[in-house]
Short mmCIF file of C-alpha atoms in Angstrom, two decimals:
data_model
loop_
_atom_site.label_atom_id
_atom_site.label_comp_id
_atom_site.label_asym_id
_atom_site.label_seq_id
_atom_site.Cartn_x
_atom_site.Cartn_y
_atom_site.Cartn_z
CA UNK J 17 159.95 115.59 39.56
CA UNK J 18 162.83 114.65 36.97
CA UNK J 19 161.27 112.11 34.59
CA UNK J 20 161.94 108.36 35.91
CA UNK J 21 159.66 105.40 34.59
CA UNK J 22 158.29 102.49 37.18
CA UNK J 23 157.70 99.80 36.37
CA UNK J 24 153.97 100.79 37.73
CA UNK J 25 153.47 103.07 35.16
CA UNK J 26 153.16 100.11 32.97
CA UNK J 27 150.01 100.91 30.35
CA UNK J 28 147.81 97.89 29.49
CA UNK J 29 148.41 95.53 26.92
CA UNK J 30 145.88 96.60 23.79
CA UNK J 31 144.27 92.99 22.95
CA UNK J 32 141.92 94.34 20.36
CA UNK J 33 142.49 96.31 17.59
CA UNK J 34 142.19 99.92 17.50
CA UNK J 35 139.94 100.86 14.05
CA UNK J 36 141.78 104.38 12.35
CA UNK J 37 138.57 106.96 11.90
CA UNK J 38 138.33 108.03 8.88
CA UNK J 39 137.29 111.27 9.47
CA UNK J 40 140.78 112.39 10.85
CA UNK J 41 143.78 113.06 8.71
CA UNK J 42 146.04 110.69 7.01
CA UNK J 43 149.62 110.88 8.09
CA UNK J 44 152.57 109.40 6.68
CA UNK J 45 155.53 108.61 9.10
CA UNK J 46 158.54 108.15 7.20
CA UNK J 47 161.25 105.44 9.43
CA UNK J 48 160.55 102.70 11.95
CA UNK J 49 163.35 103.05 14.24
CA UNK J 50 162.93 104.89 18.14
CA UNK J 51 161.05 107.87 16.89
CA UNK J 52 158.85 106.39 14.30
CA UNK J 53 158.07 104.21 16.56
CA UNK J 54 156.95 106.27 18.93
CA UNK J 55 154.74 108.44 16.30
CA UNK J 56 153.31 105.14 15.31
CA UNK J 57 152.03 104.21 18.53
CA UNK J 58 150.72 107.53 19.47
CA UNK J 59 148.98 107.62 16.18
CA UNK J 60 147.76 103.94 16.18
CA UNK J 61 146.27 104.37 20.32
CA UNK J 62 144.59 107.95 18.77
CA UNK J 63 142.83 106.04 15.71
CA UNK J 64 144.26 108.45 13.55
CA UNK J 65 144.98 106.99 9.96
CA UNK J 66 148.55 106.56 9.12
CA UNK J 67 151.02 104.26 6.98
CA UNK J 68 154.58 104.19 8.67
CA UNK J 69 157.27 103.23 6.25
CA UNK J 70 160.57 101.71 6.96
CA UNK J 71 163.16 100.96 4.20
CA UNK J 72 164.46 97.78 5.57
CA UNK J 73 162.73 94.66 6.43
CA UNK J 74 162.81 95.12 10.79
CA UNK J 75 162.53 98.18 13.32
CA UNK J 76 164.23 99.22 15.18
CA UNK J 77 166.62 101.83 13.82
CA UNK J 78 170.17 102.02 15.12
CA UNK J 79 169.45 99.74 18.10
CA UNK J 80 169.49 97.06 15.71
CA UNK J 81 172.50 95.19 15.33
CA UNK J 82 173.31 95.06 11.24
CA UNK J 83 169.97 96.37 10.17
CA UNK J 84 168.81 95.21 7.16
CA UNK J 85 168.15 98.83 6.23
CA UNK J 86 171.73 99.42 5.99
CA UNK J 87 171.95 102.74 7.58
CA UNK J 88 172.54 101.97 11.25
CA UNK J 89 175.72 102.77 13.13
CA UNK J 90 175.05 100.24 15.79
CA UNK J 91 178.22 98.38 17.06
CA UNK J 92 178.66 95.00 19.20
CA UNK J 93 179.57 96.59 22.39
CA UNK J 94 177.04 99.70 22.19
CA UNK J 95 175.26 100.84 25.10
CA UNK J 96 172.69 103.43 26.25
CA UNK J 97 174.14 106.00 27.99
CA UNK J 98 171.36 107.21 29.72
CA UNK J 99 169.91 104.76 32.36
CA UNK J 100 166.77 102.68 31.48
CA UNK J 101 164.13 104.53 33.41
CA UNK J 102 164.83 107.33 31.85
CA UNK J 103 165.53 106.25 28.18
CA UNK J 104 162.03 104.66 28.42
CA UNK J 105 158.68 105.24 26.82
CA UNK J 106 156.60 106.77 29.52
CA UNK J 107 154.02 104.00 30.13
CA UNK J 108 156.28 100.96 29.20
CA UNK J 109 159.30 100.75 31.60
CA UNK J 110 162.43 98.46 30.59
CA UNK J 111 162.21 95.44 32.35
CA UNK J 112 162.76 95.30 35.85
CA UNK J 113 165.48 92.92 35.49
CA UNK J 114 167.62 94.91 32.95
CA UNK J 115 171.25 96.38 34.21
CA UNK J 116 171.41 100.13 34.65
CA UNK J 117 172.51 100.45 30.87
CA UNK J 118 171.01 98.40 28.51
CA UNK J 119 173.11 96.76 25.60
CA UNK J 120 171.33 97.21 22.23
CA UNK J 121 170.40 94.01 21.80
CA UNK J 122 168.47 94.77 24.86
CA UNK J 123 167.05 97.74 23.13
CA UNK J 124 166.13 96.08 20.73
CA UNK J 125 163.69 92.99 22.83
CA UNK J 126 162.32 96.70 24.43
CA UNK J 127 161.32 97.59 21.14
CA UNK J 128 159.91 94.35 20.25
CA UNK J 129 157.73 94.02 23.31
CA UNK J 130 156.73 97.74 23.16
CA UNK J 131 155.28 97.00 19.56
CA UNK J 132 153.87 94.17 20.42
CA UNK J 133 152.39 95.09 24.02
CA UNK J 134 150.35 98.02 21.64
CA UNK J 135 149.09 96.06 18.78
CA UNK J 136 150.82 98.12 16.40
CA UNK J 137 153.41 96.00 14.38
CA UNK J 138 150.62 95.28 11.50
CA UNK J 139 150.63 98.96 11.00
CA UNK J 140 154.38 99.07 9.81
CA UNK J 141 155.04 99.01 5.93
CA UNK J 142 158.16 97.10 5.53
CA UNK J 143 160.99 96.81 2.14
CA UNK J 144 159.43 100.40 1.56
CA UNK J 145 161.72 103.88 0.79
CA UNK J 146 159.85 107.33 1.14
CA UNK J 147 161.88 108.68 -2.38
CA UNK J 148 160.02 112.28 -2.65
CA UNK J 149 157.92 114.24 -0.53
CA UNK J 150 156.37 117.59 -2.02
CA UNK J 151 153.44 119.96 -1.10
CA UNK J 152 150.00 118.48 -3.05
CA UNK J 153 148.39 120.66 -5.48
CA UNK J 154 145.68 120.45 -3.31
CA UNK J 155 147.12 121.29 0.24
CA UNK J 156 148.30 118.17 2.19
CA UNK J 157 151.16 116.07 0.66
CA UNK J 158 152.16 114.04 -2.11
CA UNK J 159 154.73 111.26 -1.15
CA UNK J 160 156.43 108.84 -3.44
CA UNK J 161 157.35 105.27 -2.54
CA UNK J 162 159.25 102.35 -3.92
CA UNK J 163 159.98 98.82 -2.84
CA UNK J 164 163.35 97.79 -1.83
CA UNK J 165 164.50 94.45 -1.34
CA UNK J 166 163.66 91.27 -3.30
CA UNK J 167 160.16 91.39 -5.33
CA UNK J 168 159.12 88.32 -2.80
CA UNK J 169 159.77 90.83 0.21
CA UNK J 170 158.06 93.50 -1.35
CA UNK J 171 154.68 91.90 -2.16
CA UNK J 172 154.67 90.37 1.45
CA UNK J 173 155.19 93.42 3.52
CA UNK J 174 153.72 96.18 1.05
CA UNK J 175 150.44 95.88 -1.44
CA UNK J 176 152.81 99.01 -3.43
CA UNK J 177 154.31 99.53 -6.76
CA UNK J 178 157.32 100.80 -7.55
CA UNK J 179 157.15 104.43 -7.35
CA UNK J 180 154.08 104.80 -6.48
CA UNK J 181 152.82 108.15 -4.82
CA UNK J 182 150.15 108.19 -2.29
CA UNK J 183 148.56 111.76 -0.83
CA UNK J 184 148.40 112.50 2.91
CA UNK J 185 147.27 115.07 4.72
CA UNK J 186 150.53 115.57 7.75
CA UNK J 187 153.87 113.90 6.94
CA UNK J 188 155.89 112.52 10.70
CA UNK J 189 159.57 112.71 9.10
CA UNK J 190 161.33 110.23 11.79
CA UNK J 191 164.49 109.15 9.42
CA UNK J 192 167.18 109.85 12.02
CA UNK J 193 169.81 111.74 12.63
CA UNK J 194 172.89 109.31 12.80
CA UNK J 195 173.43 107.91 9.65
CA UNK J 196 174.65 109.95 7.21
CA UNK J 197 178.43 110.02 7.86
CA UNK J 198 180.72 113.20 8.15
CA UNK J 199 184.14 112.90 6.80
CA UNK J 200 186.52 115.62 7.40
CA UNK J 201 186.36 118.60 4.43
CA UNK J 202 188.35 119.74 3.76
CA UNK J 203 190.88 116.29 3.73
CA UNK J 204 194.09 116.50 5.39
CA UNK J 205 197.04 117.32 3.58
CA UNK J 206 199.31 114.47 2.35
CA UNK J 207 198.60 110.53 1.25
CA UNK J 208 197.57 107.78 3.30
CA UNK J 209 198.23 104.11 2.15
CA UNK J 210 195.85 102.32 4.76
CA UNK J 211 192.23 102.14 5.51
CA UNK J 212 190.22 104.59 6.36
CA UNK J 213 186.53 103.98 8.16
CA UNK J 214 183.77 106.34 9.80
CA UNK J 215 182.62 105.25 12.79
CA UNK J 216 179.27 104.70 10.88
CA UNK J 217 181.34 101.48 9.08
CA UNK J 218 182.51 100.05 12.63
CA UNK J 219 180.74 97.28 13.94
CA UNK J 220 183.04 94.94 16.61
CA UNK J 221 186.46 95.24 17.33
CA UNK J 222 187.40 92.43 14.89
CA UNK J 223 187.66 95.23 12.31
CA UNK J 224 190.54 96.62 14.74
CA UNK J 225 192.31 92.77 15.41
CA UNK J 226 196.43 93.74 15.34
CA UNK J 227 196.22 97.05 13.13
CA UNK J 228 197.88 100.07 14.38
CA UNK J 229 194.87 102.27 14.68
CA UNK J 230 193.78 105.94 15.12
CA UNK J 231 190.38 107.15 16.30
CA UNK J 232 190.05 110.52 15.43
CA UNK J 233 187.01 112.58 17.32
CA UNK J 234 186.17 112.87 21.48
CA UNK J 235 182.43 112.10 21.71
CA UNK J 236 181.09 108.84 22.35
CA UNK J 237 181.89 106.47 19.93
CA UNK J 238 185.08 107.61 19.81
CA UNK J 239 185.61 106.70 23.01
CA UNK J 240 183.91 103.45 22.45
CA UNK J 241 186.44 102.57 20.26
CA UNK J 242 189.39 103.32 21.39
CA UNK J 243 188.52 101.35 24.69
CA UNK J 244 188.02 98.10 22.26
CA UNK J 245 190.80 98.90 20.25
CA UNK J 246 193.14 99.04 23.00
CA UNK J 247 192.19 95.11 23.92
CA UNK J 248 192.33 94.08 19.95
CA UNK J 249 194.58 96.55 18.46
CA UNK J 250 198.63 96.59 17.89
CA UNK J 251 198.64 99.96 18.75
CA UNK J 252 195.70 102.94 19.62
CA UNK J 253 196.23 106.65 19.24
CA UNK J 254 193.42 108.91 20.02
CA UNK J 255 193.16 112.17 17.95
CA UNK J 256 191.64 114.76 20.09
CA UNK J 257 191.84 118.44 18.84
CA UNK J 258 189.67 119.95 21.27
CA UNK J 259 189.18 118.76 24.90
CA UNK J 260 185.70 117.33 26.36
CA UNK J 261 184.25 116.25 29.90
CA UNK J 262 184.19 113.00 29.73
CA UNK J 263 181.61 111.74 32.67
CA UNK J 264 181.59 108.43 34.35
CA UNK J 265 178.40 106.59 33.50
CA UNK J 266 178.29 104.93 37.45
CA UNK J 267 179.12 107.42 40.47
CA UNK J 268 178.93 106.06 44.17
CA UNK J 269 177.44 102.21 42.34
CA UNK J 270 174.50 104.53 40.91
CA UNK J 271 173.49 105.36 37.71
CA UNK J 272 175.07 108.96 37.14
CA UNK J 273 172.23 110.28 35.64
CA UNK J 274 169.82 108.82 38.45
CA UNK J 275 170.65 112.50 39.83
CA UNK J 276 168.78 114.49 38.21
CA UNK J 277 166.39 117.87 38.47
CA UNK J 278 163.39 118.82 37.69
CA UNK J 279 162.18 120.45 34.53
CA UNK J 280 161.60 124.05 36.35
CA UNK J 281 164.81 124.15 37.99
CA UNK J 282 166.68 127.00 35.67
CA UNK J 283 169.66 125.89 33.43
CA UNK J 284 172.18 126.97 35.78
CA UNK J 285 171.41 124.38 38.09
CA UNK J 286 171.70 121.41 35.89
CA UNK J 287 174.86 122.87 34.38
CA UNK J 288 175.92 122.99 38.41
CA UNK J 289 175.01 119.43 38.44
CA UNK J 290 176.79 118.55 35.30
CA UNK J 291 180.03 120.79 37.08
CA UNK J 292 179.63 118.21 40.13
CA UNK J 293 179.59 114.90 37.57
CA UNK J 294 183.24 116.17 35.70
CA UNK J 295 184.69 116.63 39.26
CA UNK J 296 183.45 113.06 40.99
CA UNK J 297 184.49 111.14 37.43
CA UNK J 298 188.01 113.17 37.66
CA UNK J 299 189.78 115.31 35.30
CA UNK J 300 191.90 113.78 32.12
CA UNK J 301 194.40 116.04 31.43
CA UNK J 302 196.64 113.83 33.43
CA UNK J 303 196.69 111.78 30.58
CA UNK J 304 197.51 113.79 27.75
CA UNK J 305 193.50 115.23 26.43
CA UNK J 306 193.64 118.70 26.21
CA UNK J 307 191.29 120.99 28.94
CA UNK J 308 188.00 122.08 27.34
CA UNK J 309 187.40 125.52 26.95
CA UNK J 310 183.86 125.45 27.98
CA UNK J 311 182.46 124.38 30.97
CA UNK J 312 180.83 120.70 31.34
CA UNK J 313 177.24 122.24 30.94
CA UNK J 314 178.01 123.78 27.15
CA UNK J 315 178.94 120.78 25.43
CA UNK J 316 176.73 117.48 25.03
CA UNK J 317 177.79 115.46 27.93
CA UNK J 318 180.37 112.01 26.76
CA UNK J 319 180.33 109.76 28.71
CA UNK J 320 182.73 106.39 29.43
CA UNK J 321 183.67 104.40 32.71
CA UNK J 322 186.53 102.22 30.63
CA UNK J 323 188.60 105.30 29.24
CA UNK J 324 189.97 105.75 32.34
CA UNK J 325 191.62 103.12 33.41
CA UNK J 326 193.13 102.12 29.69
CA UNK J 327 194.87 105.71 29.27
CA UNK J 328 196.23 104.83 32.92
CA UNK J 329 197.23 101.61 31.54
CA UNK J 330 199.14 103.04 28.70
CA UNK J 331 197.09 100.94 26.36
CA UNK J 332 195.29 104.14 24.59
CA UNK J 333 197.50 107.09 23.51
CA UNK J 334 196.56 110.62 23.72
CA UNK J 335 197.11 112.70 20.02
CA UNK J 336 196.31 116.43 19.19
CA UNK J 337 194.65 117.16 16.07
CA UNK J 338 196.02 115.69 12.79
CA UNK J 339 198.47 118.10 10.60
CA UNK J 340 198.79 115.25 7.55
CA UNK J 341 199.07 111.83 6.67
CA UNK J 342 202.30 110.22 5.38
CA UNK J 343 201.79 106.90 3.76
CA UNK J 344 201.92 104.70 6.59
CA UNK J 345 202.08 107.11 9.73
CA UNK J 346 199.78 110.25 10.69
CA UNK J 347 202.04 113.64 12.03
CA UNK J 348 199.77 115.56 14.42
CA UNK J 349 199.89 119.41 15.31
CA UNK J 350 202.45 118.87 18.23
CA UNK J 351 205.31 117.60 15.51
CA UNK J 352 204.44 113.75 16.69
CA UNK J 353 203.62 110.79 14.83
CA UNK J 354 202.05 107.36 15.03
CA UNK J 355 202.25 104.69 12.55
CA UNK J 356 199.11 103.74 11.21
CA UNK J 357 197.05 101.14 8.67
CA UNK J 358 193.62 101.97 10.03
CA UNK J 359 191.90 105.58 10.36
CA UNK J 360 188.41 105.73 11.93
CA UNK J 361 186.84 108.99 11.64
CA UNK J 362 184.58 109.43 14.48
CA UNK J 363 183.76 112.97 13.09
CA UNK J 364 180.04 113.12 13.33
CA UNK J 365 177.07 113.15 11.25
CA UNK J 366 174.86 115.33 8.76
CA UNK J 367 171.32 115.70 9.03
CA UNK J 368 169.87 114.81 5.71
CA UNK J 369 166.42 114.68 3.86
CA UNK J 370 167.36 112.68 0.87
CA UNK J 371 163.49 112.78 0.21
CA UNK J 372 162.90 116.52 -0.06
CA UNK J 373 163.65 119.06 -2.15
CA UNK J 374 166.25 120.94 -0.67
CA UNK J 375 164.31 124.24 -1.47
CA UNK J 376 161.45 122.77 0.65
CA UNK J 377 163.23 121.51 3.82
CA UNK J 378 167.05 121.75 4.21
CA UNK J 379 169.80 122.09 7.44
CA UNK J 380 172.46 124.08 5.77
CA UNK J 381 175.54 122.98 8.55
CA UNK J 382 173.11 120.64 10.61
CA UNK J 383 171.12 123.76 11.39
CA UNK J 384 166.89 123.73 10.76
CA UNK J 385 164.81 126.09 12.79
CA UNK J 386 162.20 124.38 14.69
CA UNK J 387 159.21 125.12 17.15
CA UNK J 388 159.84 122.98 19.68
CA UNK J 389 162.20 121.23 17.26
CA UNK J 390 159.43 119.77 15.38
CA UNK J 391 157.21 121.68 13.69
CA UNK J 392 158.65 124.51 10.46
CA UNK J 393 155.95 127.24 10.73
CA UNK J 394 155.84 127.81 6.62
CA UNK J 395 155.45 123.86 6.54
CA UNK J 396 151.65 123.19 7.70
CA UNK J 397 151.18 119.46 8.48
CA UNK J 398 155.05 118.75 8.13
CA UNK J 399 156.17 117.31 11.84
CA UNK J 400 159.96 116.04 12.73
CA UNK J 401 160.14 113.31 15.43
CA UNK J 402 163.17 112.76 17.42
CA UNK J 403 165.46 115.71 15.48
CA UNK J 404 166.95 117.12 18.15
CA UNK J 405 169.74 116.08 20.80
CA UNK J 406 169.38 115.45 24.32
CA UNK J 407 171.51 116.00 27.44
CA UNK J 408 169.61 112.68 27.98
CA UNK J 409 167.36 110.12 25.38
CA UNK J 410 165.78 110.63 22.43
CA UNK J 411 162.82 108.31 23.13
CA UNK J 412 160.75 109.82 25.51
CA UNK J 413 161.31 113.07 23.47
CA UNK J 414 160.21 111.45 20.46
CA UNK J 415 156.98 110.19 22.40
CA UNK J 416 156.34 113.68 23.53
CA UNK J 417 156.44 115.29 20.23
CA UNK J 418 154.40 112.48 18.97
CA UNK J 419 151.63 113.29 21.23
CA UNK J 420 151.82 116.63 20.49
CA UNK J 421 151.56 115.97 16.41
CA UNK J 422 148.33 113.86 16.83
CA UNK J 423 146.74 116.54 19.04
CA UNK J 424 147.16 118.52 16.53
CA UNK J 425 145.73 116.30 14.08
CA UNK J 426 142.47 115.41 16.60
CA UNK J 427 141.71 119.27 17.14
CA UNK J 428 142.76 118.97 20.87
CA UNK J 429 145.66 121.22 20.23
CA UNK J 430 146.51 124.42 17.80
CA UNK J 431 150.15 125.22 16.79
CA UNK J 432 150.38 128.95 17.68
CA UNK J 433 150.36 131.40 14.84
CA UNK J 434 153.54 131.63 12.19
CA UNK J 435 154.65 134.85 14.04
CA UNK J 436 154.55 133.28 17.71
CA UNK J 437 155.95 130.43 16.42
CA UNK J 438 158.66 132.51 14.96
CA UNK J 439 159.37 134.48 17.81
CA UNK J 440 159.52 131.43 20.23
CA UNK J 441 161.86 129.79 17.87
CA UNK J 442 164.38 132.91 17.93
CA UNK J 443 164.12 133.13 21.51
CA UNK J 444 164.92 129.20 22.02
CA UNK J 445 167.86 129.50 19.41
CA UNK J 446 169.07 132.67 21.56
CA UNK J 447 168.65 130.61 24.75
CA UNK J 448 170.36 127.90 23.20
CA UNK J 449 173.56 129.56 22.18
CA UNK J 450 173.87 131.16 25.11
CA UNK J 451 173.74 127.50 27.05
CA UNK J 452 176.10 125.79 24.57
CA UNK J 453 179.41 126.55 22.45
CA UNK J 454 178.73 126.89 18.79
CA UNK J 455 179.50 124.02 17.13
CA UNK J 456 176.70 121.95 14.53
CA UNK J 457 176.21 119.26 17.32
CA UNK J 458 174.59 121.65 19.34
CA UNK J 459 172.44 123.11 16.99
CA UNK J 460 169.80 120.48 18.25
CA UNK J 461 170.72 120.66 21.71
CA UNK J 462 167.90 120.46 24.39
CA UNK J 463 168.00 120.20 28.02
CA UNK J 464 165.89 116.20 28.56
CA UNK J 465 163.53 117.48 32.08
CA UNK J 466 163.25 121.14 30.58
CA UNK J 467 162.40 120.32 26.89
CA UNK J 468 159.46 117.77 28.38
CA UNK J 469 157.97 120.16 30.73
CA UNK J 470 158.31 122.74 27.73
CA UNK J 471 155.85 120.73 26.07
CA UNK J 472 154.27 119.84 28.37
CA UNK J 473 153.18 123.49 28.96
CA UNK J 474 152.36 123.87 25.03
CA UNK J 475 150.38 121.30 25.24
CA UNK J 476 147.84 122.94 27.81
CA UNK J 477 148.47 126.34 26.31
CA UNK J 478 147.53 124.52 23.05
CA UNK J 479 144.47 122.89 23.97
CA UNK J 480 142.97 126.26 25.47
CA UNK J 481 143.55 127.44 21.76
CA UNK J 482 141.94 124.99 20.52
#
């Protein structure tokens, strides 16, 4: 069955706490946002030793609303776009009472009670930054921290030093994957006398208030922000050089996604099903966006129920691609122009390891070879949580992974060997190129019910192993 979380398969509450054993390895998760909150739990419930640090002084990650951490792109009017019982942890559904997409304040109380209905929150390390991660002398790893925040922060949250470097045996790297901004490089030609944002910088659509603005991408923020911009804005113009399916988030008064197929089912089904979602939510050529080349199942789906009706409203203007900026106007590839005092660049992210070396761990163009997208076969005891990206959520991903790392870490599971590792991983990345176009937003892409049964599988090939 396609994953779908009741509120029955509500775990209990842990009211005692659960002692780490000693005997096990020590892991260090690096980032308390979705997915290292999800390895935390999993490790915490397995009593396997861990310290989980987080940079700023709450969880949460991007659900959180101005995170003290600094890095979130979280905006006022963001919402999931996958539907709550299947953005949520598998044995803690979203309340019963929530709407079909949660806001992210919502997110964020899910969080909160998740954390606190498993005992875990004491286990979190707050005010800290992972600076340096390296291979030990020893085997294992060596991992450098240092205190951020005032000194009176610090010594409440953390018993560290500054710089200090503590040695574990498995590092969970769960830093994220949307929060180190990508501009455009090269720039476009010509001067521009206005402001210029990422959609990383955007936060409510006071930043837009009577400014003649263009958003410059086609996934989902962009879209987000246009919409508000075209209620707060003097003037919207959407830069769009090539076309997306953009699906409606509610079909028929359901949840879009509520249709869904089971893991087995092969590709070409749920790219038929994807097909089916573009024609119900309607074509937009109509209104000026240009007609993908690639089918709705080759692209990571976007997804909006407001753009709609405000390109039929004439409130949002339809742009190609950008040929230069001229002072106070932007000239786009079709010879047309807009006048402008506000770019936002909704243009993507990089994945980034600020901690390691990049001769250690690197994605050269958003690109780092995974099995199963988490573990890096020359990299024993190295385990990334939540890099990858869904036709669906992260979370329950993350969770799945997670269980999967501290398997590995109790003996109830054995990675395969670096050549079966290696030859699964060329096989996915074939699979995976042959599902999506090339582009560095897919080079994470995973199909949600497929990539969960996938693991599912390893899992019980795993444990025969071990």
């Amino acid at each position: 069955m396609p994953y779908n979380v009741k509120q029955e398969h509500r775990a209990p509450k842990v009211t005692a706490p659960i002692p780490p054993n000693p005997a096990l390895p020590r892991v260090c998760v690096i980032g308390a946002g979705a997915s290292g909150l999800a390895a935390a739990k999993a490790l915490y419930t397995a009593g396997v030793p861990f310290d989980c640090f987080e940079k700023g002084s709450e969880f949460g990650g991007n659900w959180l609303f101005d995170n003290p951490n600094g890095v979130s792109a979280c905006y006022e009017t963001l919402q999931i776009n996958t539907s709550c019982p299947r953005m949520a942890f598998s044995d803690f559904p979203m309340p019963a009472d929530y709407p079909n997409y949660a806001s992210h304040d919502q997110v964020y109380a899910y969080f909160r009670d998740y954390v606190d209905h498993f005992g875990f929150g004491h286990t979190i390390t707050f005010n800290t930054e992972v600076t340096h991660v390296r291979r030990g002398e020893n085997g294992g790893w060596d991992v450098d921290i240092r205190p951020t925040g005032s000194s009176a922060e610090s010594s409440a949250n953390s018993d560290t030093a500054e710089y200090e470097t503590r040695r574990y045996d498995a590092v969970m790297v769960a830093n994220g994957h949307h929060w180190d901004a990508r501009w455009p490089d090269p720039g476009y030609p010509g001067h521009f006398d206005g402001g210029q944002i990422h959609a990383h910088d955007y936060r409510s659509g006071e930043q837009l208030e009577n400014r003649d603005v263009v958003v410059v991408g086609a996934g989902n923020s962009a879209m987000d922000i246009a919409v508000e911009g075209s209620y707060r804005a003097q003037s919207v113009n959407l830069s769009i050089r090539r076309g997306q399916w953009v699906m409606k988030k509610t079909i028929f008064g359901k949840a879009a996604d509520q249709i869904a197929l089971p893991g087995w089912v092969p590709w070409w089904a749920t790219a038929a099903r994807l097909r089916i979602a573009a024609m119900l939510s309607g074509g937009l050529r109509r209104y000026g966006l240009p007609t993908p080349e690639h089918t709705p199942g080759q692209s990571h789906p976007v997804q909006s129920d407001a753009i709609r009706d405000r390109l039929d409203e004439g409130a949002i203007t339809v742009r190609p691609g950008i040929e230069r900026l001229e002072g106070d106007r932007v000239v786009f590839t079709d010879g047309s122009e807009a006048p402008a005092d506000l770019i936002v660049w909704a243009t993507g992210y990089r994945v980034n390891f600020p901690f390691f070396d990049p001769d250690l761990i690197s994605a050269e163009g958003n690109d780092l070879p995974l099995f199963k997208r988490m573990a890096h076969p020359d990299r024993p005891g190295l385990f990334f949580i939540g890099l990858l990206q869904p036709v669906g959520a992260i979370m329950p991903l993350a969770e799945a992974q997670s269980k999967l790392a501290v398997k590995t870490l109790t003996g109830d599971y054995e990675l395969p060997s670096r050549r079966d590792m290696t030859r699964q991983m060329h096989e996915d990345d074939r699979r995976n190129k042959r599902q999506f176009y090339d582009s560095p937003r897919h080079t994470m892409q995973v199909d949600f019910d497929h990539y969960l049964l996938e693991l599912e599988r390893e899992m019980r090939r795993g444990k025969v192993a071990a």
